[in-house]
Tab-separated table of C-alpha atoms and ligand atoms in Angstrom:
chain	number	residue	atom	x	y	z
A	1	MET	CA	9.216	-25.445	-87.418
A	2	LYS	CA	9.810	-25.152	-83.749
A	3	ARG	CA	6.336	-23.706	-83.346
A	4	THR	CA	4.650	-26.572	-85.208
A	5	TYR	CA	6.536	-29.025	-83.064
A	6	LYS	CA	5.252	-27.312	-79.935
A	7	TYR	CA	1.634	-27.514	-81.158
A	8	LEU	CA	2.091	-31.127	-82.055
A	9	LEU	CA	3.354	-31.849	-78.575
A	10	ILE	CA	0.363	-30.136	-77.024
A	11	ILE	CA	-2.053	-32.060	-79.236
A	12	ILE	CA	-0.324	-35.330	-78.444
A	13	SER	CA	-0.415	-34.675	-74.731
A	14	ILE	CA	-4.124	-33.745	-74.862
A	15	VAL	CA	-4.970	-36.904	-76.775
A	16	PHE	CA	-2.873	-38.924	-74.381
A	17	SER	CA	-4.505	-37.472	-71.267
A	18	MET	CA	-7.976	-38.073	-72.747
A	19	GLN	CA	-6.941	-41.634	-73.369
A	20	THR	CA	-5.799	-42.152	-69.776
A	21	LEU	CA	-8.970	-40.516	-68.452
A	22	ALA	CA	-11.135	-42.846	-70.500
A	23	THR	CA	-9.342	-45.966	-69.353
A	24	GLN	CA	-8.739	-45.104	-65.714
A	25	ILE	CA	-8.275	-48.449	-64.036
A	26	ASN	CA	-10.426	-49.334	-61.037
A	27	ARG	CA	-9.180	-51.768	-58.485
A	28	VAL	CA	-10.862	-54.159	-56.078
A	29	SER	CA	-8.410	-54.522	-53.209
A	30	ALA	CA	-10.361	-56.934	-50.994
A	31	ILE	CA	-13.553	-58.990	-50.893
A	32	ARG	CA	-15.317	-59.874	-47.646
A	33	VAL	CA	-18.258	-62.218	-47.084
A	34	TRP	CA	-20.686	-61.884	-44.141
A	35	ALA	CA	-23.418	-64.452	-43.588
A	36	ASP	CA	-26.404	-63.909	-41.306
A	37	PRO	CA	-29.483	-66.139	-40.993
A	38	ASP	CA	-31.402	-64.255	-43.702
A	39	LYS	CA	-28.843	-62.982	-46.148
A	40	THR	CA	-25.264	-63.245	-47.319
A	41	ARG	CA	-23.408	-59.998	-47.971
A	42	ILE	CA	-20.435	-59.735	-50.309
A	43	VAL	CA	-18.450	-56.521	-49.912
A	44	MET	CA	-15.802	-55.363	-52.371
A	45	ASP	CA	-13.342	-52.615	-51.483
A	46	VAL	CA	-13.254	-50.371	-54.547
A	47	ASN	CA	-11.416	-47.130	-55.268
A	48	SER	CA	-14.401	-45.442	-56.928
A	49	ASN	CA	-18.009	-45.993	-57.970
A	50	ILE	CA	-17.172	-48.755	-60.419
A	51	LYS	CA	-19.492	-49.136	-63.407
A	52	HIS	CA	-20.887	-52.621	-63.146
A	53	LYS	CA	-23.486	-54.991	-64.539
A	54	ILE	CA	-25.035	-57.793	-62.488
A	55	PHE	CA	-27.025	-60.701	-63.869
A	56	LYS	CA	-28.053	-64.194	-62.793
A	57	LEU	CA	-27.400	-67.441	-64.632
A	58	LYS	CA	-28.962	-70.835	-63.961
A	59	SER	CA	-27.802	-74.466	-63.800
A	60	PRO	CA	-25.671	-74.123	-61.891
A	61	ASN	CA	-27.011	-71.026	-60.091
A	62	ARG	CA	-24.531	-68.196	-60.275
A	63	LEU	CA	-24.327	-64.444	-60.235
A	64	VAL	CA	-22.133	-62.603	-62.716
A	65	ILE	CA	-20.729	-59.175	-61.890
A	66	ASP	CA	-19.021	-57.433	-64.794
A	67	LEU	CA	-16.847	-54.596	-63.516
A	68	LYS	CA	-15.814	-52.072	-66.155
A	69	ASP	CA	-12.131	-51.075	-66.490
A	70	THR	CA	-11.269	-52.990	-63.358
A	71	LYS	CA	-8.352	-55.099	-62.237
A	72	ILE	CA	-8.371	-57.596	-59.376
A	73	LYS	CA	-5.369	-59.471	-58.050
A	74	ARG	CA	-5.632	-63.243	-58.118
A	75	SER	CA	-5.046	-63.421	-54.355
A	76	VAL	CA	-8.136	-61.270	-53.709
A	77	ILE	CA	-10.368	-63.734	-55.570
A	78	SER	CA	-8.835	-66.977	-54.359
A	79	GLN	CA	-9.658	-66.679	-50.672
A	80	SER	CA	-10.415	-70.026	-49.119
A	81	ASN	CA	-13.245	-68.919	-46.802
A	82	ASN	CA	-15.802	-67.941	-49.433
A	83	ASN	CA	-18.039	-70.949	-48.827
A	84	LYS	CA	-20.319	-69.082	-46.421
A	85	GLY	CA	-24.077	-68.698	-46.073
A	86	LEU	CA	-25.750	-68.719	-49.487
A	87	LEU	CA	-22.428	-68.482	-51.301
A	88	LYS	CA	-20.502	-71.502	-52.568
A	89	GLY	CA	-17.464	-69.710	-53.908
A	90	ILE	CA	-16.032	-66.816	-55.885
A	91	ARG	CA	-14.298	-67.055	-59.265
A	92	GLY	CA	-13.003	-64.368	-61.567
A	93	ALA	CA	-11.285	-63.654	-64.847
A	94	ALA	CA	-9.957	-60.606	-66.669
A	95	LYS	CA	-11.973	-59.434	-69.686
A	96	LYS	CA	-11.106	-57.121	-72.548
A	97	ASP	CA	-12.992	-54.191	-70.976
A	98	GLY	CA	-12.629	-55.056	-67.301
A	99	TYR	CA	-13.071	-57.958	-64.937
A	100	ARG	CA	-15.767	-60.610	-64.489
A	101	VAL	CA	-16.507	-61.894	-60.983
A	102	VAL	CA	-18.660	-65.015	-60.739
A	103	LEU	CA	-20.392	-65.882	-57.477
A	104	ASP	CA	-21.366	-69.546	-57.298
A	105	LEU	CA	-24.646	-69.726	-55.390
A	106	LYS	CA	-26.152	-72.538	-53.352
A	107	LYS	CA	-29.582	-71.909	-54.939
A	108	ASN	CA	-31.630	-69.412	-56.922
A	109	LEU	CA	-31.654	-66.187	-54.898
A	110	LYS	CA	-32.885	-62.631	-54.766
A	111	VAL	CA	-30.076	-60.121	-55.234
A	112	SER	CA	-29.544	-56.438	-54.555
A	113	SER	CA	-26.482	-54.215	-54.882
A	114	PHE	CA	-25.485	-50.743	-53.715
A	115	PHE	CA	-22.462	-48.598	-52.889
A	116	LEU	CA	-21.326	-47.845	-49.341
A	117	LYS	CA	-19.447	-44.683	-48.417
A	118	PRO	CA	-16.198	-44.869	-46.423
A	119	ASN	CA	-16.358	-45.437	-42.652
A	120	LYS	CA	-13.643	-45.502	-39.985
A	121	LYS	CA	-12.364	-48.851	-41.153
A	122	TYR	CA	-13.073	-49.159	-44.880
A	123	GLY	CA	-13.139	-46.940	-47.970
A	124	ASN	CA	-15.672	-47.017	-50.836
A	125	ARG	CA	-17.419	-50.344	-51.137
A	126	LEU	CA	-19.643	-52.162	-53.587
A	127	VAL	CA	-22.101	-54.374	-51.706
A	128	ILE	CA	-23.996	-57.342	-53.112
A	129	ASP	CA	-26.688	-58.861	-50.904
A	130	LEU	CA	-28.005	-62.368	-51.528
A	131	PHE	CA	-31.383	-63.163	-49.982
A	132	ALA	CA	-32.816	-66.629	-49.488
A	133	ASN	CA	-36.157	-66.859	-51.285
A	134	SER	CA	-37.827	-69.182	-48.833
A	135	LYS	CA	-38.884	-68.282	-45.309
A	136	SER	CA	-35.856	-68.051	-43.096
A	137	THR	CA	-35.109	-70.338	-40.200
A	138	THR	CA	-35.519	-67.504	-37.706
A	139	GLU	CA	-39.121	-66.986	-38.798
A	140	LYS	CA	-39.849	-70.686	-38.455
A	141	MET	CA	-38.455	-70.631	-34.938
A	142	VAL	CA	-40.785	-67.808	-33.993
A	143	VAL	CA	-43.890	-69.832	-34.856
A	144	LYS	CA	-42.744	-72.544	-32.465
A	145	SER	CA	-42.080	-70.175	-29.603
A	146	THR	CA	-45.461	-68.405	-29.844
A	147	LYS	CA	-47.129	-71.802	-29.425
A	148	SER	CA	-45.295	-72.463	-26.192
A	149	ILE	CA	-46.252	-69.026	-24.901
A	150	LYS	CA	-49.862	-70.167	-24.607
A	151	THR	CA	-48.991	-72.593	-21.835
A	152	LYS	CA	-46.528	-70.544	-19.791
A	153	LYS	CA	-44.545	-67.585	-20.945
A	154	ASP	CA	-40.860	-67.452	-20.125
A	155	PHE	CA	-39.332	-64.187	-19.035
A	156	VAL	CA	-37.783	-63.192	-22.363
A	157	ILE	CA	-34.649	-61.060	-22.611
A	158	ILE	CA	-33.332	-59.820	-25.941
A	159	ILE	CA	-29.586	-59.243	-25.853
A	160	ASP	CA	-28.394	-56.961	-28.594
A	161	PRO	CA	-24.639	-57.019	-29.260
A	162	GLY	CA	-23.967	-53.727	-31.052
A	163	HIS	CA	-22.592	-53.275	-34.566
A	164	GLY	CA	-21.319	-56.276	-36.591
A	165	GLY	CA	-20.179	-57.098	-40.111
A	166	GLU	CA	-18.983	-54.036	-42.002
A	167	ASP	CA	-19.628	-51.901	-38.917
A	168	PRO	CA	-16.817	-52.618	-36.414
A	169	GLY	CA	-17.986	-50.076	-33.814
A	170	ALA	CA	-15.230	-48.466	-31.743
A	171	ILE	CA	-11.673	-49.730	-32.189
A	172	GLY	CA	-9.099	-49.937	-29.376
A	173	PRO	CA	-5.418	-48.908	-29.509
A	174	LYS	CA	-4.487	-52.583	-30.027
A	175	LYS	CA	-7.118	-52.849	-32.809
A	176	THR	CA	-9.666	-54.687	-30.661
A	177	ARG	CA	-13.073	-54.233	-32.258
A	178	GLU	CA	-16.164	-53.332	-30.262
A	179	LYS	CA	-18.326	-55.673	-32.372
A	180	ASP	CA	-16.226	-58.687	-31.277
A	181	VAL	CA	-16.036	-58.031	-27.533
A	182	VAL	CA	-19.731	-57.191	-27.205
A	183	LEU	CA	-20.670	-60.370	-29.095
A	184	ALA	CA	-18.431	-62.528	-26.894
A	185	THR	CA	-19.903	-60.978	-23.738
A	186	ALA	CA	-23.461	-61.264	-25.095
A	187	LYS	CA	-23.001	-64.989	-25.754
A	188	LYS	CA	-21.756	-65.553	-22.201
A	189	LEU	CA	-24.685	-63.579	-20.820
A	190	ALA	CA	-27.235	-65.517	-22.904
A	191	LYS	CA	-25.800	-68.809	-21.664
A	192	LYS	CA	-26.156	-67.727	-18.040
A	193	ILE	CA	-29.708	-66.468	-18.532
A	194	ASN	CA	-30.809	-69.635	-20.334
A	195	ALA	CA	-29.390	-71.812	-17.563
A	196	ALA	CA	-32.208	-70.683	-15.260
A	197	LYS	CA	-35.683	-72.159	-15.643
A	198	GLY	CA	-38.344	-69.692	-16.745
A	199	PHE	CA	-35.825	-67.345	-18.381
A	200	LYS	CA	-35.117	-67.220	-22.089
A	201	ALA	CA	-32.490	-65.095	-23.833
A	202	TYR	CA	-32.254	-64.398	-27.547
A	203	LEU	CA	-29.396	-62.656	-29.338
A	204	THR	CA	-30.144	-60.155	-32.100
A	205	ARG	CA	-27.037	-61.532	-33.831
A	206	ASP	CA	-24.859	-64.519	-32.991
A	207	GLY	CA	-22.163	-63.979	-35.594
A	208	ASP	CA	-20.156	-61.269	-37.287
A	209	TYR	CA	-22.823	-59.664	-39.453
A	210	TYR	CA	-24.926	-56.541	-39.354
A	211	ILE	CA	-28.597	-56.674	-38.370
A	212	SER	CA	-30.813	-53.880	-39.590
A	213	LEU	CA	-32.631	-51.674	-37.147
A	214	ARG	CA	-35.976	-53.005	-38.299
A	215	LYS	CA	-34.919	-56.593	-37.693
A	216	ARG	CA	-33.641	-55.884	-34.176
A	217	ILE	CA	-37.002	-54.376	-33.304
A	218	ASN	CA	-38.975	-57.105	-35.070
A	219	LEU	CA	-37.115	-59.781	-33.149
A	220	ALA	CA	-38.010	-58.164	-29.830
A	221	ARG	CA	-41.650	-58.013	-30.878
A	222	LYS	CA	-41.839	-61.509	-32.273
A	223	LYS	CA	-40.243	-63.016	-29.199
A	224	GLN	CA	-42.598	-60.984	-26.998
A	225	ALA	CA	-39.609	-59.655	-25.126
A	226	ASP	CA	-39.854	-58.520	-21.520
A	227	LEU	CA	-36.479	-56.765	-21.545
A	228	PHE	CA	-34.155	-55.432	-24.216
A	229	ILE	CA	-30.480	-54.997	-23.356
A	230	SER	CA	-28.065	-53.513	-25.870
A	231	LEU	CA	-24.338	-54.092	-25.277
A	232	HIS	CA	-21.638	-51.666	-26.427
A	233	ALA	CA	-18.166	-50.411	-25.595
A	234	ASP	CA	-17.278	-46.737	-25.361
A	235	ALA	CA	-14.438	-44.802	-26.945
A	236	PHE	CA	-13.011	-41.370	-26.178
A	237	ARG	CA	-10.084	-39.208	-27.339
A	238	ASN	CA	-8.557	-39.287	-23.864
A	239	SER	CA	-7.256	-42.824	-23.328
A	240	LYS	CA	-7.395	-42.412	-19.527
A	241	VAL	CA	-11.195	-42.247	-19.469
A	242	LYS	CA	-12.600	-45.517	-18.135
A	243	GLY	CA	-15.516	-47.417	-16.650
A	244	ALA	CA	-18.828	-49.023	-17.568
A	245	SER	CA	-22.020	-46.993	-18.039
A	246	VAL	CA	-25.722	-47.768	-18.140
A	247	TYR	CA	-28.138	-45.691	-20.213
A	248	THR	CA	-31.883	-45.401	-20.128
A	249	LEU	CA	-33.958	-43.055	-22.212
A	250	SER	CA	-35.524	-39.888	-20.979
A	251	GLN	CA	-38.171	-37.726	-22.502
A	252	ARG	CA	-36.493	-34.572	-21.328
A	253	GLY	CA	-35.441	-32.309	-24.143
A	254	ALA	CA	-37.844	-34.005	-26.470
A	255	SER	CA	-39.076	-31.890	-29.331
A	256	SER	CA	-40.750	-32.515	-32.647
A	257	GLU	CA	-37.519	-31.468	-34.330
A	258	ALA	CA	-35.638	-34.166	-32.477
A	259	ALA	CA	-38.310	-36.671	-33.437
A	260	LYS	CA	-37.873	-35.835	-37.096
A	261	TRP	CA	-34.108	-36.079	-36.840
A	262	LEU	CA	-34.401	-39.441	-35.185
A	263	ALA	CA	-36.910	-40.752	-37.705
A	264	SER	CA	-34.623	-39.830	-40.575
A	265	LYS	CA	-31.701	-41.461	-38.774
A	266	GLU	CA	-33.716	-44.595	-38.248
A	267	ASN	CA	-34.741	-44.804	-41.872
A	268	SER	CA	-31.265	-44.148	-43.164
A	269	SER	CA	-29.639	-46.786	-40.978
A	270	ASP	CA	-30.832	-49.572	-43.251
A	271	LEU	CA	-29.643	-47.730	-46.333
A	272	VAL	CA	-26.120	-47.295	-45.073
A	273	GLY	CA	-25.994	-50.995	-44.293
A	274	GLY	CA	-24.868	-50.805	-40.722
A	275	VAL	CA	-22.361	-48.032	-40.936
A	276	SER	CA	-22.789	-45.661	-38.032
A	277	LEU	CA	-22.631	-42.088	-39.144
A	278	ASN	CA	-20.458	-41.048	-36.216
A	279	ASP	CA	-18.923	-42.349	-33.016
A	280	LYS	CA	-22.108	-42.171	-30.987
A	281	ASP	CA	-24.476	-45.089	-30.927
A	282	ASP	CA	-27.345	-43.046	-32.311
A	283	VAL	CA	-28.715	-45.824	-34.428
A	284	LEU	CA	-28.780	-48.228	-31.511
A	285	ALA	CA	-30.196	-45.665	-29.186
A	286	SER	CA	-33.054	-45.302	-31.625
A	287	VAL	CA	-33.658	-49.049	-31.430
A	288	LEU	CA	-34.166	-48.612	-27.715
A	289	LEU	CA	-36.367	-45.630	-28.367
A	290	SER	CA	-38.740	-47.459	-30.595
A	291	LEU	CA	-38.979	-50.292	-28.097
A	292	SER	CA	-39.511	-48.320	-24.944
A	293	GLN	CA	-42.449	-46.099	-24.281
A	294	THR	CA	-43.592	-43.613	-21.683
A	295	GLY	CA	-45.199	-46.322	-19.585
A	296	THR	CA	-42.029	-48.363	-19.429
A	297	ASN	CA	-39.676	-45.471	-18.687
A	298	ASN	CA	-40.097	-46.278	-15.057
A	299	ALA	CA	-39.373	-49.965	-15.582
A	300	SER	CA	-36.309	-49.148	-17.700
A	301	LYS	CA	-34.999	-46.913	-14.923
A	302	LYS	CA	-35.486	-49.608	-12.264
A	303	LEU	CA	-33.768	-52.159	-14.484
A	304	GLY	CA	-30.958	-49.703	-15.234
A	305	ASN	CA	-30.426	-48.932	-11.545
A	306	ILE	CA	-30.329	-52.579	-10.491
A	307	ILE	CA	-27.909	-53.622	-13.235
A	308	PHE	CA	-25.774	-50.542	-12.578
A	309	LYS	CA	-25.447	-51.567	-8.913
A	310	GLU	CA	-24.555	-55.147	-9.835
A	311	LEU	CA	-21.932	-53.966	-12.339
A	312	GLY	CA	-20.434	-51.758	-9.637
A	313	LYS	CA	-19.761	-54.841	-7.509
A	314	LYS	CA	-17.635	-56.382	-10.267
A	315	VAL	CA	-16.087	-53.673	-12.443
A	316	ILE	CA	-15.125	-49.985	-12.439
A	317	LEU	CA	-17.973	-47.629	-13.278
A	318	HIS	CA	-17.591	-44.511	-15.383
A	319	ASN	CA	-20.160	-42.434	-13.545
A	320	ASN	CA	-21.918	-42.568	-10.183
A	321	LYS	CA	-25.385	-43.086	-11.599
A	322	VAL	CA	-27.433	-44.380	-14.526
A	323	GLU	CA	-27.311	-41.884	-17.361
A	324	ASN	CA	-30.099	-40.629	-19.570
A	325	ALA	CA	-29.975	-40.382	-23.306
A	326	GLY	CA	-32.154	-37.373	-24.022
A	327	PHE	CA	-34.217	-38.575	-26.931
A	328	VAL	CA	-37.841	-38.643	-27.868
A	329	VAL	CA	-39.696	-41.849	-27.218
A	330	LEU	CA	-41.428	-43.285	-30.246
A	331	LYS	CA	-44.719	-45.138	-30.307
A	332	ALA	CA	-44.124	-48.874	-30.039
A	333	PRO	CA	-44.752	-51.855	-27.769
A	334	ASP	CA	-43.670	-51.382	-24.174
A	335	ILE	CA	-40.391	-53.113	-23.592
A	336	PRO	CA	-38.120	-51.831	-20.817
A	337	SER	CA	-34.814	-51.188	-22.563
A	338	ILE	CA	-31.332	-50.191	-21.500
A	339	LEU	CA	-27.991	-49.709	-23.205
A	340	ILE	CA	-24.836	-50.827	-21.391
A	341	GLU	CA	-21.408	-49.515	-22.338
A	342	LEU	CA	-19.221	-52.300	-20.938
A	343	GLY	CA	-16.143	-50.084	-20.633
A	344	TYR	CA	-13.817	-47.841	-22.649
A	345	ILE	CA	-12.144	-49.752	-25.461
A	346	SER	CA	-10.011	-46.631	-26.031
A	347	ASN	CA	-8.387	-47.155	-22.610
A	348	PRO	CA	-5.490	-49.669	-23.038
A	349	LYS	CA	-6.203	-51.399	-19.722
A	350	GLU	CA	-9.926	-51.684	-20.370
A	351	GLU	CA	-9.291	-52.819	-23.937
A	352	LYS	CA	-7.300	-55.711	-22.495
A	353	ASN	CA	-10.084	-56.453	-19.996
A	354	LEU	CA	-12.860	-56.335	-22.596
A	355	LYS	CA	-10.989	-58.940	-24.662
A	356	ASN	CA	-10.371	-61.127	-21.622
A	357	SER	CA	-12.735	-64.084	-21.247
A	358	LYS	CA	-12.687	-63.914	-17.429
A	359	HIS	CA	-13.574	-60.239	-17.471
A	360	GLN	CA	-16.372	-60.850	-19.986
A	361	ASN	CA	-17.656	-63.506	-17.617
A	362	LYS	CA	-17.610	-61.023	-14.734
A	363	LEU	CA	-19.687	-58.589	-16.758
A	364	ALA	CA	-22.121	-61.343	-17.757
A	365	VAL	CA	-22.512	-62.473	-14.128
A	366	ALA	CA	-23.218	-58.904	-12.996
A	367	ILE	CA	-25.812	-58.256	-15.705
A	368	ASN	CA	-27.450	-61.643	-15.147
A	369	ASN	CA	-27.648	-60.995	-11.388
A	370	GLY	CA	-29.274	-57.660	-12.172
A	371	ILE	CA	-31.872	-59.267	-14.429
A	372	LYS	CA	-32.760	-61.853	-11.765
A	373	LYS	CA	-33.054	-59.173	-9.068
A	374	TYR	CA	-35.247	-57.059	-11.306
A	375	TYR	CA	-37.451	-60.064	-11.956
A	376	ASP	CA	-37.695	-60.974	-8.259
A	377	GLU	CA	-38.530	-57.439	-7.197
A	378	TYR	CA	-41.025	-56.618	-9.889
A	379	SER	CA	-42.581	-59.890	-11.007
A	380	LYS	CA	-45.533	-59.218	-8.737
A	381	THR	CA	-46.051	-55.625	-9.797
A	382	ALA	CA	-47.474	-53.993	-12.879
A	383	LEU	CA	-43.993	-53.233	-14.125
A	384	LEU	CA	-43.817	-56.625	-15.747
A	385	ARG	CA	-45.849	-57.013	-18.868
A	386	LYS	CA	-48.616	-59.568	-18.502
A	387	THR	CA	-50.192	-59.327	-21.920
A	388	PRO	CA	-48.346	-58.477	-25.101
A	389	ALA	CA	-48.941	-54.971	-26.390
A	390	TYR	CA	-49.063	-56.101	-29.978
A	391	PRO	CA	-51.533	-58.086	-32.055
A	392	ASN	CA	-51.700	-61.711	-31.050
A	393	LYS	CA	-53.384	-64.379	-33.137
A	394	ASN	CA	-54.876	-65.977	-30.060
A	395	ASN	CA	-56.958	-63.071	-28.818
A	396	LYS	CA	-60.294	-61.854	-30.070
A	397	ASN	CA	-59.132	-58.837	-32.077
A	398	LYS	CA	-61.049	-58.124	-35.275
A	399	LYS	CA	-59.571	-57.407	-38.691
A	400	HIS	CA	-60.594	-54.408	-40.742
A	401	THR	CA	-59.646	-53.463	-44.292
A	402	VAL	CA	-59.589	-49.705	-44.780
A	403	SER	CA	-61.926	-48.539	-47.542
A	404	LYS	CA	-61.571	-45.340	-49.545
A	405	GLY	CA	-62.190	-42.148	-47.577
A	406	GLU	CA	-62.218	-43.899	-44.210
A	407	THR	CA	-60.355	-42.262	-41.321
A	408	LEU	CA	-59.053	-43.726	-38.085
A	409	SER	CA	-61.656	-41.858	-36.070
A	410	LEU	CA	-64.476	-43.313	-38.214
A	411	ILE	CA	-63.080	-46.810	-37.752
A	412	ALA	CA	-62.624	-46.267	-34.013
A	413	LYS	CA	-66.261	-45.150	-33.708
A	414	LYS	CA	-67.521	-48.069	-35.766
A	415	TYR	CA	-65.883	-50.611	-33.444
A	416	ASN	CA	-66.402	-48.576	-30.285
A	417	THR	CA	-62.676	-48.302	-29.570
A	418	SER	CA	-60.126	-45.455	-29.542
A	419	ILE	CA	-57.742	-44.103	-32.181
A	420	ASP	CA	-54.840	-44.490	-29.741
A	421	LYS	CA	-55.585	-48.167	-29.213
A	422	ILE	CA	-55.687	-48.829	-32.962
A	423	ILE	CA	-52.424	-46.939	-33.472
A	424	LYS	CA	-50.775	-48.854	-30.660
A	425	VAL	CA	-51.935	-52.333	-31.562
A	426	ASN	CA	-50.987	-51.845	-35.221
A	427	ASP	CA	-47.770	-50.030	-34.359
A	428	LEU	CA	-48.617	-47.151	-36.699
A	429	GLN	CA	-46.222	-44.212	-36.895
A	430	ASP	CA	-49.116	-41.719	-37.033
A	431	SER	CA	-52.837	-41.584	-37.797
A	432	GLN	CA	-52.355	-41.693	-41.591
A	433	ILE	CA	-53.980	-44.770	-43.140
A	434	ARG	CA	-54.422	-45.867	-46.739
A	435	ALA	CA	-57.300	-47.576	-48.522
A	436	GLY	CA	-56.691	-51.318	-48.688
A	437	GLU	CA	-54.551	-51.339	-45.540
A	438	LYS	CA	-55.431	-54.157	-43.121
A	439	LEU	CA	-55.798	-53.157	-39.484
A	440	VAL	CA	-56.199	-55.140	-36.308
A	441	ILE	CA	-59.037	-53.710	-34.213
A	442	PRO	CA	-58.543	-54.188	-30.453
A	443	MET	CA	-61.787	-55.412	-28.886
B	1	ZN	ZN1	-21.340	-49.169	-29.964
């Protein structure tokens, strides 16, 4: 009798544990919405890879996300600030087998979803991206600006505030986020640059959202940038470490292995949706890499030195000279590029400074002075780009559609040009081409 009872207990407990395994409850602890000019990103904090189904419904346009075996607190759904970008609002209701989240959309949209792994700030996340179907406003703006270039080209500076959205960058002891202080400083800098005639600054982002690597580079190309300046803030274990730094890129230590590593990094950066893989700004360094080229190394160094000197007049410097990031330089248009670490956010005093509007202004003044000095010193030399290094609709380049079996060297011979020129003008990664591919032939 006792024995049977024991067996029964075991069987009951097995059945019970199977039951609990099967109905393990997932939870969504927070929902965040990030809107940039091209897409709206909805991020849900989840405790595991939730099984989910996503489908669109029309009139009114909405997106339904059915989350299996999931519970969500009412307060998580009923946030007031969900009317952002392409999103009108978020609703939700419990179902028999889980939870249904309904996203009310402003129009019919393209949608994609994926999971994000934990970073320094957040755990597992389910991400839903909403894309506007029509051409974005940024693209429309570009058409306008290329027209004005024909008459007289402004000196164009791309300012790239690091990180954004789900990627906070480094975080200070008082929880100050790198993404916020670099954006605030970037906005002040852009304002100062744009106040001078003949100078035009563009920001890679002007809000709290993440911009993919590809888009940062594309913006620089489309705007026919003369300079590219990435803004960041450093962090280190030792909270006493302090000072601003300026980085340029060097070819020293370059190897094909490093090139491969970098290429894989670059490609993966879009997949991880703006989550840096470690504390270093590898992803952003690779933006600089693909923008700067051997020919502009010199120009980048001059720019770096001048801005470094100007910064030294206003704030504490970390080092006594411009530093090199030892990476390989990729093939791309020539844009002198530098990365500025505005200070150490991990140092309590510098964290306070970086947040301070007056200090941000100081930094912006120093960088702006540097840009103007660079322009004055080098506007009459070859260091400044006179013609864009990428295809331009206004010049006499020819178009060629690659036919089967054709190689770059055959095409180069046919048009009496060089393989290198074709690679450069089309921004090809290597000499591999495919049938049907359309190439611009530099004449
Ligand atoms: Zn950074």
